Coordinates of C-alpha atoms and ligand atoms in Angstrom, one line a residue:
M1 CA 136.2 99.0 225.1
L2 CA 133.5 99.1 227.7
E3 CA 133.9 98.5 231.4
L4 CA 131.1 98.1 234.0
K5 CA 132.2 98.1 237.6
Q6 CA 130.0 97.2 240.5
I7 CA 126.8 98.0 238.8
N8 CA 123.8 97.9 241.1
K9 CA 120.3 99.1 240.2
S10 CA 117.0 99.0 242.1
F11 CA 113.5 99.9 241.1
T12 CA 111.1 101.2 243.7
R13 CA 107.4 100.2 243.5
G14 CA 105.3 101.8 246.2
K15 CA 107.1 101.0 249.4
T16 CA 109.0 98.0 248.1
Q17 CA 112.4 98.2 246.6
Q18 CA 113.5 95.5 244.0
R19 CA 117.2 95.0 243.4
V20 CA 117.3 94.3 239.7
L21 CA 121.1 94.3 239.0
K22 CA 123.5 93.1 241.6
D23 CA 127.2 93.8 241.6
I24 CA 127.7 93.4 237.8
N25 CA 131.3 93.6 236.6
M26 CA 132.0 93.2 232.9
T27 CA 134.5 94.2 230.3
I28 CA 133.7 94.0 226.6
D29 CA 136.5 94.6 224.2
D30 CA 136.2 96.3 220.8
G31 CA 135.0 94.0 218.1
E32 CA 133.5 91.4 220.4
F33 CA 130.3 89.6 219.6
V34 CA 128.5 89.0 222.9
S35 CA 125.1 87.5 223.6
I36 CA 123.3 88.0 226.9
M37 CA 120.8 85.4 227.9
G38 CA 118.6 84.8 230.9
H39 CA 115.0 84.2 232.0
S40 CA 112.3 86.9 231.6
G41 CA 112.7 89.4 234.4
S42 CA 116.3 88.6 235.1
G43 CA 117.5 92.1 234.3
K44 CA 118.8 91.8 230.7
S45 CA 117.0 94.9 229.3
T46 CA 117.9 96.9 232.4
L47 CA 121.5 96.0 231.9
L48 CA 121.4 96.7 228.2
N49 CA 119.8 100.1 228.7
I50 CA 122.8 101.0 230.8
I51 CA 125.4 99.7 228.3
G52 CA 123.5 101.4 225.4
L53 CA 123.5 104.8 227.1
L54 CA 119.8 105.0 227.6
D55 CA 120.0 104.9 231.4
R56 CA 122.6 106.2 233.8
N57 CA 120.6 106.1 236.9
F58 CA 122.5 103.3 238.6
E59 CA 125.2 102.7 241.2
G60 CA 128.7 101.9 240.1
S61 CA 130.7 103.1 237.1
Y62 CA 130.5 102.7 233.4
E63 CA 133.4 103.7 231.1
L64 CA 133.0 103.5 227.4
N65 CA 136.0 104.2 225.2
G66 CA 137.8 105.5 228.3
I67 CA 135.0 108.0 229.0
D68 CA 133.3 108.0 232.4
T69 CA 129.7 108.2 231.2
K70 CA 128.5 109.6 234.5
A71 CA 130.8 112.6 234.2
L72 CA 129.1 113.8 231.0
S73 CA 126.5 116.5 230.9
K74 CA 123.0 115.4 229.8
K75 CA 123.7 116.9 226.3
Q76 CA 127.1 115.3 226.1
Y77 CA 125.7 112.0 227.1
T78 CA 123.0 112.1 224.4
R79 CA 125.6 113.1 221.8
F80 CA 128.0 110.4 223.0
R81 CA 125.2 107.8 222.5
N82 CA 124.4 109.1 219.0
Q83 CA 128.0 108.9 218.0
N84 CA 128.9 105.6 219.5
V85 CA 125.9 103.3 219.9
G86 CA 123.3 102.0 217.4
W87 CA 120.2 100.5 218.9
V88 CA 118.0 97.7 217.5
F89 CA 114.8 96.7 219.2
Q90 CA 112.4 93.6 219.1
N91 CA 109.6 95.6 217.6
F92 CA 111.8 97.6 215.2
K93 CA 110.5 101.1 216.4
L94 CA 110.3 102.6 212.9
I95 CA 108.2 105.7 212.2
D96 CA 105.4 104.4 210.0
N97 CA 104.6 107.7 208.3
M98 CA 108.1 108.3 207.1
T99 CA 109.8 106.5 204.2
V100 CA 112.4 103.8 204.9
A101 CA 115.1 106.3 203.7
K102 CA 113.9 109.0 206.0
N103 CA 113.8 106.6 209.0
I104 CA 117.3 105.5 208.3
G105 CA 118.6 109.1 207.9
L106 CA 117.1 110.4 211.1
P107 CA 120.2 109.9 213.3
L108 CA 122.2 111.8 210.8
L109 CA 119.6 114.6 210.7
Y110 CA 120.0 114.9 214.5
Q111 CA 123.7 115.2 213.9
G112 CA 123.1 118.2 211.6
Q113 CA 124.5 116.5 208.5
R114 CA 123.8 117.9 205.0
H115 CA 121.0 116.3 203.0
A116 CA 123.3 115.2 200.2
D117 CA 125.6 113.4 202.6
I118 CA 122.6 111.8 204.4
D119 CA 121.2 110.5 201.1
E120 CA 124.5 109.0 200.2
K121 CA 125.0 107.3 203.6
V122 CA 121.4 106.0 203.7
Q123 CA 121.8 104.4 200.3
F124 CA 125.1 102.8 201.4
V125 CA 123.5 101.1 204.4
L126 CA 120.4 100.1 202.4
D127 CA 122.8 98.2 200.1
Q128 CA 124.5 96.7 203.1
V129 CA 121.3 95.2 204.5
G130 CA 120.1 94.0 201.1
L131 CA 117.3 96.6 200.7
A132 CA 118.9 98.8 198.0
D133 CA 115.5 99.5 196.2
K134 CA 113.3 100.0 199.3
G135 CA 114.3 103.5 200.3
Q136 CA 111.1 105.2 199.0
T137 CA 108.6 102.6 200.4
Y138 CA 107.0 102.8 203.9
P139 CA 107.9 100.4 206.8
K140 CA 104.4 98.9 207.1
L141 CA 104.6 97.7 203.5
L142 CA 107.6 95.5 204.4
S143 CA 107.9 92.1 206.0
G144 CA 109.0 91.8 209.6
G145 CA 112.5 90.7 208.5
Q146 CA 112.7 93.6 206.1
Q147 CA 111.6 96.1 208.8
Q148 CA 114.3 94.7 211.1
R149 CA 116.9 95.2 208.3
V150 CA 115.7 98.9 208.1
A151 CA 116.1 99.2 211.8
I152 CA 119.7 97.7 211.6
A153 CA 120.4 100.2 208.7
R154 CA 119.3 103.0 210.9
A155 CA 121.5 101.7 213.8
I156 CA 124.6 101.6 211.6
V157 CA 124.2 104.7 209.5
T158 CA 126.2 106.7 212.0
Q159 CA 129.0 104.1 211.9
P160 CA 128.8 103.4 215.6
N161 CA 131.4 101.2 217.2
I162 CA 128.8 99.4 219.2
V163 CA 125.5 97.9 218.0
I164 CA 123.1 96.9 220.8
A165 CA 120.1 94.7 220.1
D166 CA 117.3 93.8 222.6
E167 CA 115.6 90.6 221.4
P168 CA 116.1 91.6 217.7
T169 CA 114.7 88.3 216.4
G170 CA 112.0 88.0 219.1
A171 CA 109.2 88.8 216.6
L172 CA 110.6 86.8 213.7
D173 CA 110.3 83.3 212.4
S174 CA 113.3 81.0 212.3
Q175 CA 114.2 81.5 208.7
T176 CA 113.9 85.3 209.0
T177 CA 115.9 85.1 212.2
D178 CA 118.7 83.4 210.3
E179 CA 118.7 86.2 207.7
I180 CA 118.9 88.8 210.4
M181 CA 121.8 86.9 212.1
T182 CA 123.6 86.9 208.8
V183 CA 123.4 90.7 208.7
F184 CA 124.7 90.9 212.3
K185 CA 127.6 88.5 211.6
Q186 CA 128.6 90.7 208.6
L187 CA 128.7 93.7 210.9
H188 CA 130.8 91.8 213.4
A189 CA 133.2 90.8 210.6
Q190 CA 133.6 94.4 209.8
G191 CA 134.7 95.1 213.3
T192 CA 131.6 96.4 215.0
T193 CA 131.1 95.4 218.6
L194 CA 127.9 93.6 218.9
I195 CA 125.8 93.0 222.0
I196 CA 122.6 91.0 221.6
V197 CA 120.1 90.1 224.3
T198 CA 118.1 87.0 223.3
H199 CA 115.8 84.3 224.7
D200 CA 116.7 82.1 221.7
E201 CA 119.5 79.7 222.4
A202 CA 120.0 79.2 218.6
V203 CA 120.7 82.9 218.4
G204 CA 122.8 83.1 221.6
V205 CA 125.2 80.4 220.6
Q206 CA 126.2 82.3 217.4
A207 CA 128.0 84.9 219.5
Q208 CA 131.7 84.5 220.4
R209 CA 130.9 85.0 224.0
M210 CA 127.7 84.2 225.9
I211 CA 126.9 85.9 229.2
K212 CA 124.2 84.4 231.4
I213 CA 122.2 86.5 233.7
L214 CA 120.2 85.0 236.6
D215 CA 118.2 87.2 238.9
G216 CA 120.3 90.3 238.3
Q217 CA 123.7 88.6 238.5
V218 CA 126.2 87.3 236.0
M219 CA 126.1 83.5 236.4
G220 CA 128.1 82.5 233.5
D221 CA 130.5 84.4 231.2
A222 CA 132.3 82.4 228.5
D223 CA 135.0 85.2 228.4
E224 CA 137.8 82.6 228.6
I225 CA 136.8 80.5 225.6
Ligands
ATP1 N1 110.9 100.9 234.8 C1 110.7 99.9 235.7 N2 110.1 100.2 236.8 C2 109.9 99.2 237.7 N3 110.4 97.9 237.6 C3 111.0 97.7 236.5 C4 111.2 98.6 235.4 N4 111.9 98.0 234.4 C5 112.1 96.8 234.8 N5 111.6 96.5 236.0 C6 111.7 95.3 236.7 O1 113.1 94.8 236.7 C7 113.1 93.4 236.5 C8 114.0 93.2 235.3 O2 113.4 93.7 234.1 P1 114.1 93.6 232.7 O3 113.1 94.3 231.8 O4 115.5 94.1 232.8 O5 114.1 92.0 232.5 P2 114.4 91.2 231.2 O6 115.5 90.2 231.6 O7 114.8 92.1 230.1 O8 113.1 90.4 230.9 P3 112.4 90.0 229.4 O9 113.2 88.8 229.0 O10 111.0 89.7 229.8 O11 112.5 91.2 228.5 C9 111.7 92.9 236.4 O12 111.3 92.4 237.6 C10 110.9 94.2 236.1 O13 109.6 94.1 236.5
MG2 MG1 113.9 92.5 228.2

C-alpha cells in the first residue's frame, strides 16, 4: 500500500516560485490499477516521480509498504526503489548498444545476482511480453511497440510490486497502444499494482480508478467506484 499525505512541491525559477503539487492526499492499495490524467503541466510527472521513488524533495510524507521513504538513507532509498518499483517511460529509455536481454537484465545486475539466474529471469519475462526470440537483437531493430515491451520486461524482471508508467503509449499508434495495454492488464491480473499517467482517455478509462489532476491538485478520484 502507498500513502501520500499533504504532499506539496514547488520549483524555483530565478526569483519566482511555482507551486506544482498542492496538498495531495492519496492512498493506493496493493493490486490497484490506477490512471492519472490531466493537462500538460498539471503536475502528473512530478507526482509520479515522487510515487516512483525518483524524487523525495517534497513537503509532506510518503509511506510505501509501511516504510517512511524520507527516513531511508540515500543508499536504502535507491535499493528500496530497485526492489519495489518498475519504471516504464514514454520513450522507452533502452540502451541502444546493449542487446535486449542485457537491457532487461540490468536491474538484476545492479542487485548483484548471478549470471545464470539473470539469464533465466530475463527469458521468463521475455516470454511474458511476447518477445521470446528477441533477446539477442538490439533495441533499435525493433518496432516502437516491441521496444516498449522490452522496457516493460525490464520493469518487471525484479518482480516489483508496483509498476509505474509515464505516458507509456504516448509514442505509439492506437493498435500498438492496445497491444501494450493488454500486457499491462495481464500484469494487473497477476496482482501487480499499476499506476499509469496518460493523456489518452482511451487508455485512462481502462484503469479501475481514474485520478484527475488539475493545476497540481486532485480534482477527481474515482476511488469509490
Ligand atoms: N525540474 C523542473 N524545474 C522547474 N520546473 C519544473 C521542473 N519539472 C517540472 N516543472 C514544472 O512543473 C509543472 C508540472 O510539470 P510536470 O512535468 O509534472 O507536468 P505534466 O503534467 O507531467 O505535463 P506533461 O503532460 O506535459 O508531461 C510545469 O509547469 C513544469 O514546467
Ligand atoms: Mg509529464
